[in-house]
CSV table of N, CA, C and O in Angstrom, one decimal:
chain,number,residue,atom,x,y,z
A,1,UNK,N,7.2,-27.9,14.8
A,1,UNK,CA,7.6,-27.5,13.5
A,1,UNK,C,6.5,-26.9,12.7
A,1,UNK,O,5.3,-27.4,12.7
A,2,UNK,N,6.8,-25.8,11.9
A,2,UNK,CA,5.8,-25.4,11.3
A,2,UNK,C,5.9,-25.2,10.0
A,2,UNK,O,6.9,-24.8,9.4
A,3,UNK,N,4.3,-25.8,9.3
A,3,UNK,CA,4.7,-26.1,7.7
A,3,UNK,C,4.4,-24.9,6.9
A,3,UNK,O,3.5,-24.2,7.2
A,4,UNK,N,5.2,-24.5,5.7
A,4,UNK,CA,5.1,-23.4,5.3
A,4,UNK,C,4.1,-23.8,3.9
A,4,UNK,O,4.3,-24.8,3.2
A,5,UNK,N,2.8,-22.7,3.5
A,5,UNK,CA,2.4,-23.5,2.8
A,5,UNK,C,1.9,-22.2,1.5
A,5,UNK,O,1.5,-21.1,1.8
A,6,UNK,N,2.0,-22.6,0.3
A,6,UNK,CA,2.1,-21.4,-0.9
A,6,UNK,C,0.9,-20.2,-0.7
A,6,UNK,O,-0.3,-20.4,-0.2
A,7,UNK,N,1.6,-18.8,-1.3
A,7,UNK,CA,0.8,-18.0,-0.9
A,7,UNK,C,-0.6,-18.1,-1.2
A,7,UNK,O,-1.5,-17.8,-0.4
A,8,UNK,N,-0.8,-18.6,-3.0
A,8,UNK,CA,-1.7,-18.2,-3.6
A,8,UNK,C,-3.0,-20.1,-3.3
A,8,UNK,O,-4.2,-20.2,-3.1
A,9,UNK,N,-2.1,-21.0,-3.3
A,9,UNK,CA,-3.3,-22.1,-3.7
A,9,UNK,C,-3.0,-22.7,-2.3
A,9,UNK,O,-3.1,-23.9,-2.3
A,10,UNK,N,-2.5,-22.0,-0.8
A,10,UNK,CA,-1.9,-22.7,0.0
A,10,UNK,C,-1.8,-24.1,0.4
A,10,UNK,O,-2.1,-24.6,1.4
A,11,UNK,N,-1.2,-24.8,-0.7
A,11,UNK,CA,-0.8,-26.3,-0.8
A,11,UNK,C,0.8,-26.5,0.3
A,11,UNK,O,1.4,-25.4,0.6
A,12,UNK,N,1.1,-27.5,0.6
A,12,UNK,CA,1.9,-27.6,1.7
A,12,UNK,C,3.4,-27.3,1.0
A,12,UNK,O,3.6,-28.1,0.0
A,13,UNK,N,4.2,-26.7,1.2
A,13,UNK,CA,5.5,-26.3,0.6
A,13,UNK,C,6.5,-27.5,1.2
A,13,UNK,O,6.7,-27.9,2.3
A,14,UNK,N,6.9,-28.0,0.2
A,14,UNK,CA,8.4,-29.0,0.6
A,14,UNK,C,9.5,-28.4,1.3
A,14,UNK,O,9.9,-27.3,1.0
A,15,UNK,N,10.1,-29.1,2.5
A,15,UNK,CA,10.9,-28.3,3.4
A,15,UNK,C,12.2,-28.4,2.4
A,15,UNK,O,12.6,-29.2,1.6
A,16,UNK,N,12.6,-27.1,2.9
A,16,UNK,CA,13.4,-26.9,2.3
A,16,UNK,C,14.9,-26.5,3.0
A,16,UNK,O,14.9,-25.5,3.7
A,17,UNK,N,16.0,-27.1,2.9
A,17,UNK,CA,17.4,-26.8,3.6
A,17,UNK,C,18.3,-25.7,3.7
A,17,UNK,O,18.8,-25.4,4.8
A,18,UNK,N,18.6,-25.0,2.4
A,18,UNK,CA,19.2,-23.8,2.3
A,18,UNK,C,18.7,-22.9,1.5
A,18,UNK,O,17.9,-23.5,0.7
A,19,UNK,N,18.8,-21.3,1.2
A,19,UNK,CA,18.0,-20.7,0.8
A,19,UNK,C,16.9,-19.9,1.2
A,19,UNK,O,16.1,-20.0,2.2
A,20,UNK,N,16.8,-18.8,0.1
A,20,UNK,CA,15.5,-18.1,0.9
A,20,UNK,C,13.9,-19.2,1.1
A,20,UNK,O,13.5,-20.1,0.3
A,21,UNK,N,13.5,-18.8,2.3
A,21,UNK,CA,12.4,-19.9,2.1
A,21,UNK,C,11.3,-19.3,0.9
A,21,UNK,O,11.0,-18.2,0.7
A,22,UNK,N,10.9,-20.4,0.4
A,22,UNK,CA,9.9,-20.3,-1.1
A,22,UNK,C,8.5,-20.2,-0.2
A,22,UNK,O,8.2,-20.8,0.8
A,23,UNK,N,7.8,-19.0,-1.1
A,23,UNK,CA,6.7,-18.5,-0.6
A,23,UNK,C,5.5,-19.2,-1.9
A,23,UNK,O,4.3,-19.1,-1.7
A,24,UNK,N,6.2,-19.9,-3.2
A,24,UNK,CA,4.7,-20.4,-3.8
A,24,UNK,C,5.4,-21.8,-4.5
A,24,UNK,O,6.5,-22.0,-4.8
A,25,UNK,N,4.6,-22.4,-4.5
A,25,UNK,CA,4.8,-24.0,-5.3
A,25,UNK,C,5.2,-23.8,-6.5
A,25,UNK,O,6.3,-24.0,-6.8
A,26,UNK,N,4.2,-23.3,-7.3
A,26,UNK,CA,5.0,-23.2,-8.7
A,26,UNK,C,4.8,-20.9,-9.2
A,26,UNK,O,4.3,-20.0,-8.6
A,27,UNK,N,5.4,-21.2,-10.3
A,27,UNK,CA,5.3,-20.3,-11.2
A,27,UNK,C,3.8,-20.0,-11.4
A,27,UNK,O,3.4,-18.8,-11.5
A,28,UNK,N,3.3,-20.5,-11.5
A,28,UNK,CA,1.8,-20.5,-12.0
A,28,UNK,C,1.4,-19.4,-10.8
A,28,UNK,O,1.1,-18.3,-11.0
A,29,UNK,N,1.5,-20.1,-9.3
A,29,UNK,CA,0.9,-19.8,-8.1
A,29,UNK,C,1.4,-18.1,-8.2
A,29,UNK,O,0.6,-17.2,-7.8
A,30,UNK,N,2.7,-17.8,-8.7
A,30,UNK,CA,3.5,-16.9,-8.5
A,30,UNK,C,3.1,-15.4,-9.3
A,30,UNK,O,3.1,-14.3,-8.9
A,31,UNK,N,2.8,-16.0,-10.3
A,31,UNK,CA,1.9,-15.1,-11.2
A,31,UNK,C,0.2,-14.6,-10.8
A,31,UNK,O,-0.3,-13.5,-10.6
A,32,UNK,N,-0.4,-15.8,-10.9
A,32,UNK,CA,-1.6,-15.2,-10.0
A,32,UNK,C,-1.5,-14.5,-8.7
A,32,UNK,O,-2.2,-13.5,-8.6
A,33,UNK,N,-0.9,-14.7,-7.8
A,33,UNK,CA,-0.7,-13.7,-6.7
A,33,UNK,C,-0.2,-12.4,-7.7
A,33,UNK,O,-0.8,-11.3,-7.8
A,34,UNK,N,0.4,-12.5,-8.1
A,34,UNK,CA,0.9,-11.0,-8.9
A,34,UNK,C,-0.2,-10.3,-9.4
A,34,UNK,O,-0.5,-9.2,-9.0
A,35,UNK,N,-1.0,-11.1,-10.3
A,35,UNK,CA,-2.0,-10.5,-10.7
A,35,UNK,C,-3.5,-10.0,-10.0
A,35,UNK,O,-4.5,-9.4,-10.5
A,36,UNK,N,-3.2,-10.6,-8.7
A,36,UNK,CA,-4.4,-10.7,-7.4
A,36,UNK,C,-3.9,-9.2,-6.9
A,36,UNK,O,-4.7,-8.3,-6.5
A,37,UNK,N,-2.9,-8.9,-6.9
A,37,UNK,CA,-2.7,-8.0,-5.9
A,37,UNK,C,-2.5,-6.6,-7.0
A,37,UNK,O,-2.4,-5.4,-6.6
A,38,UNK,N,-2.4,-6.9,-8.1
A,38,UNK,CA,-2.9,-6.2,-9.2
A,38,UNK,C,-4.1,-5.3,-9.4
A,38,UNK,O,-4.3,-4.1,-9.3
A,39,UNK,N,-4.7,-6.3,-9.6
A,39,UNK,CA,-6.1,-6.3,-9.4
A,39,UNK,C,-6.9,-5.3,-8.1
A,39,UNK,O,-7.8,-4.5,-8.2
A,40,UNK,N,-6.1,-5.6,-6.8
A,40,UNK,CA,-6.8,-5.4,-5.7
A,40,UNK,C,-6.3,-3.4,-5.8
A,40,UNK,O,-7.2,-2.7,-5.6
A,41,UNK,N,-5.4,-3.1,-5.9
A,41,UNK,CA,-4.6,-2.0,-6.3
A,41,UNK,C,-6.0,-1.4,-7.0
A,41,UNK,O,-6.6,-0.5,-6.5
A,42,UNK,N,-6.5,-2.1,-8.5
A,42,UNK,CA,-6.9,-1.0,-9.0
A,42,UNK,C,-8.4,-0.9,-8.7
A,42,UNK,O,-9.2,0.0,-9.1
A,43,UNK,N,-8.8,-2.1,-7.6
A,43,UNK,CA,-9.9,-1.7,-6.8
A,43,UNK,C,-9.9,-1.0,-5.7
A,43,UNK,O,-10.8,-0.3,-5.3
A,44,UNK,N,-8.8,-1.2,-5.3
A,44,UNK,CA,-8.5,0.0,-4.0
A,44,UNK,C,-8.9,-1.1,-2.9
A,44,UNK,O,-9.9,-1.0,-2.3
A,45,UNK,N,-8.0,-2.2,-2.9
A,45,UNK,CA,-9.1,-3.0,-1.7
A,45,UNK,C,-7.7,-3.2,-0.9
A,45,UNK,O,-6.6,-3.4,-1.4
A,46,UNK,N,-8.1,-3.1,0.3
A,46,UNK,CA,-6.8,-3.6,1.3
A,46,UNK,C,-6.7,-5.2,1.7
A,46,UNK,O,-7.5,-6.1,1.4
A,47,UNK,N,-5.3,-5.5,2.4
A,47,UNK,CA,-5.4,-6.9,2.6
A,47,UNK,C,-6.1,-7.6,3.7
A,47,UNK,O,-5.8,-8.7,3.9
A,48,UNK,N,-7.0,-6.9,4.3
A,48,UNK,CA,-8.2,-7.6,5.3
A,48,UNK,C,-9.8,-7.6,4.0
A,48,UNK,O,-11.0,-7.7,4.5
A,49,UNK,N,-9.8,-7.5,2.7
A,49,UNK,CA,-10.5,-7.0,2.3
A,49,UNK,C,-10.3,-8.2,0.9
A,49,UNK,O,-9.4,-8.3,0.1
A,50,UNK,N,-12.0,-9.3,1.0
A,50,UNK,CA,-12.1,-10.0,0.0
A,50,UNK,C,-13.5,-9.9,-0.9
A,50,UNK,O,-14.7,-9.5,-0.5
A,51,UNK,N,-13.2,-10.2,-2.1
A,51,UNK,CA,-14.4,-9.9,-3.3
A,51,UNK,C,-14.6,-11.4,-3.4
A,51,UNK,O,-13.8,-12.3,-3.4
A,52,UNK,N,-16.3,-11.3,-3.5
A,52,UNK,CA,-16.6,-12.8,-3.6
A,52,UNK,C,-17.7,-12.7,-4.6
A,52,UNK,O,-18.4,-11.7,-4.6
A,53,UNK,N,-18.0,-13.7,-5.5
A,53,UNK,CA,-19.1,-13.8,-5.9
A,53,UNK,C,-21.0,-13.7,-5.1
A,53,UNK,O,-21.3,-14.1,-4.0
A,54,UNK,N,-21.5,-13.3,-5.8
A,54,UNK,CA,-22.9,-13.5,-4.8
A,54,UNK,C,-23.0,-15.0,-4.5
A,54,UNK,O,-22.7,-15.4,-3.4
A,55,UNK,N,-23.4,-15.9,-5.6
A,55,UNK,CA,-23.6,-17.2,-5.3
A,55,UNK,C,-22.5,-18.0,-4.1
A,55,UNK,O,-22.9,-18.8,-3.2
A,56,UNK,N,-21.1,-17.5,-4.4
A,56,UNK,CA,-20.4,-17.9,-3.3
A,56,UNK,C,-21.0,-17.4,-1.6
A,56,UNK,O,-21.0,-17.9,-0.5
A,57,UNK,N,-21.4,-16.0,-2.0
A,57,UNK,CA,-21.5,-15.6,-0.6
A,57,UNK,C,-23.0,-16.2,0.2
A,57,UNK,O,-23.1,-16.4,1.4
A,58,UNK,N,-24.3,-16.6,-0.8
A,58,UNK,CA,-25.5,-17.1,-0.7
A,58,UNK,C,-24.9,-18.7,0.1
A,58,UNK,O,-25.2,-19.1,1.3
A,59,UNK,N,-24.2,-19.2,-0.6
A,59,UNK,CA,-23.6,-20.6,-0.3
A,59,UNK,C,-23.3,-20.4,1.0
A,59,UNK,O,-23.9,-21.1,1.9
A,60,UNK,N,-22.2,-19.2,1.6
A,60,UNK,CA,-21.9,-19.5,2.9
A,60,UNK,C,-22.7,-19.1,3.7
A,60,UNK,O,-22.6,-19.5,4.9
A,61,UNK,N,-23.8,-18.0,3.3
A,61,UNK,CA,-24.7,-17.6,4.8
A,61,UNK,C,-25.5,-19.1,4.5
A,61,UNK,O,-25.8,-19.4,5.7
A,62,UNK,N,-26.0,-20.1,3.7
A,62,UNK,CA,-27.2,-21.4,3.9
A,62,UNK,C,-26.1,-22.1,4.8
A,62,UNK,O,-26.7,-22.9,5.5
A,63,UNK,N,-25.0,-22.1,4.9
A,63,UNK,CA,-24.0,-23.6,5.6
A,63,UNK,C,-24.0,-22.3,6.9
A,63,UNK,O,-24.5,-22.9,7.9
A,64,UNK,N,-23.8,-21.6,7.2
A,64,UNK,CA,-24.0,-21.0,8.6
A,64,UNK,C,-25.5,-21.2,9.1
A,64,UNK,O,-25.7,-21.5,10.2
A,65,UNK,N,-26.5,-20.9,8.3
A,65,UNK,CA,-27.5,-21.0,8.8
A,65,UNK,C,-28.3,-22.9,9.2
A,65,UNK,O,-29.2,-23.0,10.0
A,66,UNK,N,-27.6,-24.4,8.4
A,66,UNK,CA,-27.8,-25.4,8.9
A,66,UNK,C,-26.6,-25.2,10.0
A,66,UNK,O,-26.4,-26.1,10.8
């Protein structure tokens, strides 16, 4: 069985019986993805393609490098 889990904050989605399957937990999640892909549009960035902060990106090369 495989769990389906929201696009934007991928938290685990409640299974669900009938209906289209739900792709975000709330409204909130639903809007920000809207506005992500917004965004990425008027950066021109594709979906293999993430913007990160420097200090986020400093953080992950020190935890690859211990």
């Amino acid at each position: 069985m495989r769990t389906s889990r929201c696009k934007w904050c991928r938290r685990v989605l409640p299974e669900q019986r009938r209906g289209r399957p739900r792709e975000f937990c709330s409204q909130a999640c639903r809007q920000w993805h809207w506005v992500g892909q917004q965004r990425a549009r008027e950066l021109q960035l594709n979906e293999d393609e993430l913007v990160v902060t420097k200090a986020t990106l400093d953080a992950l090369h020190d935890e690859l490098y211990v």
